[in-house]
Amino acid sequence: MNYEDLCFDSYMVPTSDLKPGELRLLEVDNRVVLPIELPIRILISSEDTQSQDGLIKQLFHPTAQAYSTDNARKFADPITALYPSLIEGKRNNMNQALLITILLGVYFTILQASEYFETSFSISDGIYGSTFFIATGFHGLHVIIGSTFLIICLLRQLNFHFTSKHHFGFEAAA
């Protein structure tokens, strides 16, 4: 049998169409069983990636998981809006994006702390426990230090310390 010209389309099920028990970003409309010992080519388009629209709604939705590594990349998105706002002199936009980023950092820190308290293993439970607590601990420390820097930047921004030409303190922190 010749499989070289076989074509198969499978698309992610939109979140609004998910049935109870189905997993967001993992359910597809046409499941595939792949052949073994044959080269497989999978094409992924930009339409297959998740949109950043509704960031706050997604993060704070009541049915959202308490903590997910999928959400980790969303925490940095508001800060990307800061620099253009600073250069263009849009103080309100910058203040809002800074505040959102700080709140997301605090939210992440609270979720990580609650996750630490709820785990059924400890740092002394072998390689998994030690790797988990070391990796997530350093990331949590990174978020706490970054949030502290951004709080200082917000206070400086509220006191008009940054302009479109004078903002190295913000660049160094962000």
PDB file of C-alpha atoms in Angstrom:
ATOM      1  CA  MET A   1       0.000   0.000   0.000  1.00  0.00           C
ATOM      2  CA  ASN A   2       1.332   3.469  -0.937  1.00  0.00           C
ATOM      3  CA  TYR A   3       1.067   6.038   1.881  1.00  0.00           C
ATOM      4  CA  GLU A   4       3.164   8.785   0.252  1.00  0.00           C
ATOM      5  CA  ASP A   5       0.170  10.792  -0.943  1.00  0.00           C
ATOM      6  CA  LEU A   6      -1.914  10.314   2.185  1.00  0.00           C
ATOM      7  CA  CYS A   7      -3.300  13.616   3.484  1.00  0.00           C
ATOM      8  CA  PHE A   8      -5.143  13.990   6.772  1.00  0.00           C
ATOM      9  CA  ASP A   9      -6.598  17.133   8.327  1.00  0.00           C
ATOM     10  CA  SER A  10      -7.230  17.404  12.039  1.00  0.00           C
ATOM     11  CA  TYR A  11      -8.137  20.674  13.725  1.00  0.00           C
ATOM     12  CA  MET A  12      -8.291  21.679  17.382  1.00  0.00           C
ATOM     13  CA  VAL A  13     -11.792  21.888  18.785  1.00  0.00           C
ATOM     14  CA  PRO A  14     -12.578  25.515  19.714  1.00  0.00           C
ATOM     15  CA  THR A  15     -12.920  26.118  23.450  1.00  0.00           C
ATOM     16  CA  SER A  16     -16.578  27.086  23.012  1.00  0.00           C
ATOM     17  CA  ASP A  17     -17.337  23.669  21.427  1.00  0.00           C
ATOM     18  CA  LEU A  18     -15.682  21.500  24.099  1.00  0.00           C
ATOM     19  CA  LYS A  19     -17.821  18.893  25.841  1.00  0.00           C
ATOM     20  CA  PRO A  20     -17.437  18.118  29.565  1.00  0.00           C
ATOM     21  CA  GLY A  21     -14.259  16.135  30.172  1.00  0.00           C
ATOM     22  CA  GLU A  22     -12.511  17.247  26.958  1.00  0.00           C
ATOM     23  CA  LEU A  23      -9.186  19.027  27.294  1.00  0.00           C
ATOM     24  CA  ARG A  24      -8.666  22.539  25.926  1.00  0.00           C
ATOM     25  CA  LEU A  25      -5.923  22.715  23.242  1.00  0.00           C
ATOM     26  CA  LEU A  26      -5.707  18.894  23.103  1.00  0.00           C
ATOM     27  CA  GLU A  27      -9.047  17.862  21.588  1.00  0.00           C
ATOM     28  CA  VAL A  28      -9.294  17.594  17.795  1.00  0.00           C
ATOM     29  CA  ASP A  29     -12.198  17.138  15.424  1.00  0.00           C
ATOM     30  CA  ASN A  30     -10.617  14.179  13.636  1.00  0.00           C
ATOM     31  CA  ARG A  31      -8.308  11.975  15.703  1.00  0.00           C
ATOM     32  CA  VAL A  32      -5.460  10.236  13.945  1.00  0.00           C
ATOM     33  CA  VAL A  33      -3.727   6.904  14.430  1.00  0.00           C
ATOM     34  CA  LEU A  34      -0.209   7.187  13.054  1.00  0.00           C
ATOM     35  CA  PRO A  35       1.555   4.376  11.197  1.00  0.00           C
ATOM     36  CA  ILE A  36       4.801   3.045  12.654  1.00  0.00           C
ATOM     37  CA  GLU A  37       8.210   2.922  10.974  1.00  0.00           C
ATOM     38  CA  LEU A  38       7.275   5.546   8.379  1.00  0.00           C
ATOM     39  CA  PRO A  39       8.409   9.167   8.143  1.00  0.00           C
ATOM     40  CA  ILE A  40       5.651  11.556   9.180  1.00  0.00           C
ATOM     41  CA  ARG A  41       5.401  15.250   8.308  1.00  0.00           C
ATOM     42  CA  ILE A  42       3.164  17.452  10.453  1.00  0.00           C
ATOM     43  CA  LEU A  43       2.382  20.984   9.290  1.00  0.00           C
ATOM     44  CA  ILE A  44       1.266  23.534  11.864  1.00  0.00           C
ATOM     45  CA  SER A  45      -0.038  26.930  10.786  1.00  0.00           C
ATOM     46  CA  SER A  46      -0.423  30.170  12.731  1.00  0.00           C
ATOM     47  CA  GLU A  47      -4.159  29.441  12.936  1.00  0.00           C
ATOM     48  CA  ASP A  48      -3.311  26.491  15.192  1.00  0.00           C
ATOM     49  CA  THR A  49      -1.756  28.650  17.917  1.00  0.00           C
ATOM     50  CA  GLN A  50      -3.668  30.240  20.759  1.00  0.00           C
ATOM     51  CA  SER A  51      -4.614  33.906  20.471  1.00  0.00           C
ATOM     52  CA  GLN A  52      -3.571  36.340  23.203  1.00  0.00           C
ATOM     53  CA  ASP A  53      -6.989  38.042  23.139  1.00  0.00           C
ATOM     54  CA  GLY A  54      -8.772  38.108  26.440  1.00  0.00           C
ATOM     55  CA  LEU A  55      -5.632  37.633  28.543  1.00  0.00           C
ATOM     56  CA  ILE A  56      -7.179  38.616  31.854  1.00  0.00           C
ATOM     57  CA  LYS A  57     -10.415  36.732  31.122  1.00  0.00           C
ATOM     58  CA  GLN A  58      -8.426  33.544  30.415  1.00  0.00           C
ATOM     59  CA  LEU A  59      -6.215  33.835  33.482  1.00  0.00           C
ATOM     60  CA  PHE A  60      -8.930  34.660  35.992  1.00  0.00           C
ATOM     61  CA  HIS A  61     -11.809  32.626  34.527  1.00  0.00           C
ATOM     62  CA  PRO A  62     -13.507  30.670  37.346  1.00  0.00           C
ATOM     63  CA  THR A  63     -13.011  27.346  35.563  1.00  0.00           C
ATOM     64  CA  ALA A  64      -9.319  27.961  34.903  1.00  0.00           C
ATOM     65  CA  GLN A  65      -6.872  25.565  36.468  1.00  0.00           C
ATOM     66  CA  ALA A  66      -5.188  26.860  39.599  1.00  0.00           C
ATOM     67  CA  TYR A  67      -1.808  26.747  37.957  1.00  0.00           C
ATOM     68  CA  SER A  68      -0.719  25.783  34.490  1.00  0.00           C
ATOM     69  CA  THR A  69       2.603  26.103  32.765  1.00  0.00           C
ATOM     70  CA  ASP A  70       0.631  27.029  29.630  1.00  0.00           C
ATOM     71  CA  ASN A  71      -0.219  30.295  31.386  1.00  0.00           C
ATOM     72  CA  ALA A  72       3.410  31.102  32.150  1.00  0.00           C
ATOM     73  CA  ARG A  73       4.008  32.814  28.819  1.00  0.00           C
ATOM     74  CA  LYS A  74       0.925  35.002  29.323  1.00  0.00           C
ATOM     75  CA  PHE A  75       2.435  36.664  32.374  1.00  0.00           C
ATOM     76  CA  ALA A  76       5.025  38.495  30.279  1.00  0.00           C
ATOM     77  CA  ASP A  77       2.639  39.802  27.602  1.00  0.00           C
ATOM     78  CA  PRO A  78       1.519  43.068  29.272  1.00  0.00           C
ATOM     79  CA  ILE A  79       5.125  44.161  29.745  1.00  0.00           C
ATOM     80  CA  THR A  80       5.687  44.026  25.986  1.00  0.00           C
ATOM     81  CA  ALA A  81       3.148  46.860  25.692  1.00  0.00           C
ATOM     82  CA  LEU A  82       5.130  49.060  28.069  1.00  0.00           C
ATOM     83  CA  TYR A  83       8.069  50.173  25.962  1.00  0.00           C
ATOM     84  CA  PRO A  84       6.099  51.562  22.989  1.00  0.00           C
ATOM     85  CA  SER A  85       3.774  53.344  25.441  1.00  0.00           C
ATOM     86  CA  LEU A  86       6.780  54.863  27.199  1.00  0.00           C
ATOM     87  CA  ILE A  87       8.393  56.051  23.963  1.00  0.00           C
ATOM     88  CA  GLU A  88       5.098  57.502  22.691  1.00  0.00           C
ATOM     89  CA  GLY A  89       4.415  59.248  26.020  1.00  0.00           C
ATOM     90  CA  LYS A  90       1.208  57.300  26.727  1.00  0.00           C
ATOM     91  CA  ARG A  91       1.490  57.346  30.510  1.00  0.00           C
ATOM     92  CA  ASN A  92      -1.929  55.814  31.228  1.00  0.00           C
ATOM     93  CA  ASN A  93      -1.225  52.829  28.971  1.00  0.00           C
ATOM     94  CA  MET A  94       2.144  52.326  30.628  1.00  0.00           C
ATOM     95  CA  ASN A  95       0.692  52.601  34.137  1.00  0.00           C
ATOM     96  CA  GLN A  96      -2.039  50.063  33.306  1.00  0.00           C
ATOM     97  CA  ALA A  97       0.365  47.580  31.694  1.00  0.00           C
ATOM     98  CA  LEU A  98       2.806  47.907  34.611  1.00  0.00           C
ATOM     99  CA  LEU A  99       0.032  47.363  37.141  1.00  0.00           C
ATOM    100  CA  ILE A 100      -1.329  44.336  35.244  1.00  0.00           C
ATOM    101  CA  THR A 101       2.159  42.817  35.035  1.00  0.00           C
ATOM    102  CA  ILE A 102       2.721  43.350  38.761  1.00  0.00           C
ATOM    103  CA  LEU A 103      -0.675  41.829  39.600  1.00  0.00           C
ATOM    104  CA  LEU A 104       0.075  38.824  37.400  1.00  0.00           C
ATOM    105  CA  GLY A 105       3.421  38.379  39.165  1.00  0.00           C
ATOM    106  CA  VAL A 106       1.695  38.441  42.557  1.00  0.00           C
ATOM    107  CA  TYR A 107      -1.005  36.067  41.259  1.00  0.00           C
ATOM    108  CA  PHE A 108       1.678  33.643  40.021  1.00  0.00           C
ATOM    109  CA  THR A 109       3.539  33.812  43.347  1.00  0.00           C
ATOM    110  CA  ILE A 110       0.342  33.030  45.294  1.00  0.00           C
ATOM    111  CA  LEU A 111      -0.458  30.108  42.987  1.00  0.00           C
ATOM    112  CA  GLN A 112       3.061  28.749  43.301  1.00  0.00           C
ATOM    113  CA  ALA A 113       2.965  29.012  47.102  1.00  0.00           C
ATOM    114  CA  SER A 114      -0.384  27.195  47.222  1.00  0.00           C
ATOM    115  CA  GLU A 115       0.996  24.536  44.893  1.00  0.00           C
ATOM    116  CA  TYR A 116       3.973  24.016  47.215  1.00  0.00           C
ATOM    117  CA  PHE A 117       1.655  23.526  50.202  1.00  0.00           C
ATOM    118  CA  GLU A 118      -0.597  21.075  48.327  1.00  0.00           C
ATOM    119  CA  THR A 119       2.056  18.797  46.797  1.00  0.00           C
ATOM    120  CA  SER A 120       2.186  15.241  48.006  1.00  0.00           C
ATOM    121  CA  PHE A 121       5.981  15.067  47.659  1.00  0.00           C
ATOM    122  CA  SER A 122       8.944  16.991  49.042  1.00  0.00           C
ATOM    123  CA  ILE A 123      12.357  18.104  47.884  1.00  0.00           C
ATOM    124  CA  SER A 124      13.849  14.992  49.507  1.00  0.00           C
ATOM    125  CA  ASP A 125      11.645  12.552  47.562  1.00  0.00           C
ATOM    126  CA  GLY A 126      14.207  11.734  44.889  1.00  0.00           C
ATOM    127  CA  ILE A 127      15.095  13.324  41.581  1.00  0.00           C
ATOM    128  CA  TYR A 128      11.567  14.455  40.724  1.00  0.00           C
ATOM    129  CA  GLY A 129      11.026  16.304  44.000  1.00  0.00           C
ATOM    130  CA  SER A 130      14.428  17.967  43.982  1.00  0.00           C
ATOM    131  CA  THR A 131      14.188  18.945  40.301  1.00  0.00           C
ATOM    132  CA  PHE A 132      10.655  20.263  40.727  1.00  0.00           C
ATOM    133  CA  PHE A 133      11.392  22.411  43.772  1.00  0.00           C
ATOM    134  CA  ILE A 134      14.747  23.704  42.476  1.00  0.00           C
ATOM    135  CA  ALA A 135      13.404  24.637  39.024  1.00  0.00           C
ATOM    136  CA  THR A 136      10.118  26.140  40.206  1.00  0.00           C
ATOM    137  CA  GLY A 137      11.854  27.754  43.180  1.00  0.00           C
ATOM    138  CA  PHE A 138      14.327  29.600  40.968  1.00  0.00           C
ATOM    139  CA  HIS A 139      11.524  30.635  38.635  1.00  0.00           C
ATOM    140  CA  GLY A 140       9.455  31.863  41.594  1.00  0.00           C
ATOM    141  CA  LEU A 141      12.455  33.837  42.881  1.00  0.00           C
ATOM    142  CA  HIS A 142      12.840  35.337  39.398  1.00  0.00           C
ATOM    143  CA  VAL A 143       9.167  36.406  39.406  1.00  0.00           C
ATOM    144  CA  ILE A 144       9.405  37.882  42.936  1.00  0.00           C
ATOM    145  CA  ILE A 145      12.552  39.890  42.086  1.00  0.00           C
ATOM    146  CA  GLY A 146      11.049  41.015  38.765  1.00  0.00           C
ATOM    147  CA  SER A 147       7.797  42.061  40.442  1.00  0.00           C
ATOM    148  CA  THR A 148       9.790  44.045  43.018  1.00  0.00           C
ATOM    149  CA  PHE A 149      11.694  45.836  40.247  1.00  0.00           C
ATOM    150  CA  LEU A 150       8.425  46.576  38.435  1.00  0.00           C
ATOM    151  CA  ILE A 151       6.796  47.928  41.623  1.00  0.00           C
ATOM    152  CA  ILE A 152       9.723  50.352  41.920  1.00  0.00           C
ATOM    153  CA  CYS A 153       9.303  51.256  38.244  1.00  0.00           C
ATOM    154  CA  LEU A 154       5.580  51.890  38.788  1.00  0.00           C
ATOM    155  CA  LEU A 155       6.323  54.166  41.743  1.00  0.00           C
ATOM    156  CA  ARG A 156       8.921  56.018  39.680  1.00  0.00           C
ATOM    157  CA  GLN A 157       6.500  56.248  36.736  1.00  0.00           C
ATOM    158  CA  LEU A 158       3.783  57.679  38.998  1.00  0.00           C
ATOM    159  CA  ASN A 159       6.323  60.311  40.148  1.00  0.00           C
ATOM    160  CA  PHE A 160       7.168  61.230  36.517  1.00  0.00           C
ATOM    161  CA  HIS A 161      10.754  59.898  36.684  1.00  0.00           C
ATOM    162  CA  PHE A 162      10.556  58.355  33.181  1.00  0.00           C
ATOM    163  CA  THR A 163      10.326  60.190  29.870  1.00  0.00           C
ATOM    164  CA  SER A 164      10.645  59.024  26.277  1.00  0.00           C
ATOM    165  CA  LYS A 165      14.315  60.052  26.357  1.00  0.00           C
ATOM    166  CA  HIS A 166      15.185  59.241  29.981  1.00  0.00           C
ATOM    167  CA  HIS A 167      14.130  55.730  30.994  1.00  0.00           C
ATOM    168  CA  PHE A 168      17.202  53.535  31.541  1.00  0.00           C
ATOM    169  CA  GLY A 169      15.945  52.491  35.003  1.00  0.00           C
ATOM    170  CA  PHE A 170      12.839  51.024  33.379  1.00  0.00           C
ATOM    171  CA  GLU A 171      14.812  49.293  30.628  1.00  0.00           C
ATOM    172  CA  ALA A 172      17.218  47.777  33.141  1.00  0.00           C
ATOM    173  CA  ALA A 173      14.368  46.445  35.279  1.00  0.00           C
ATOM    174  CA  ALA A 174      12.162  45.179  32.467  1.00  0.00           C
TER     175      ALA A 174
END
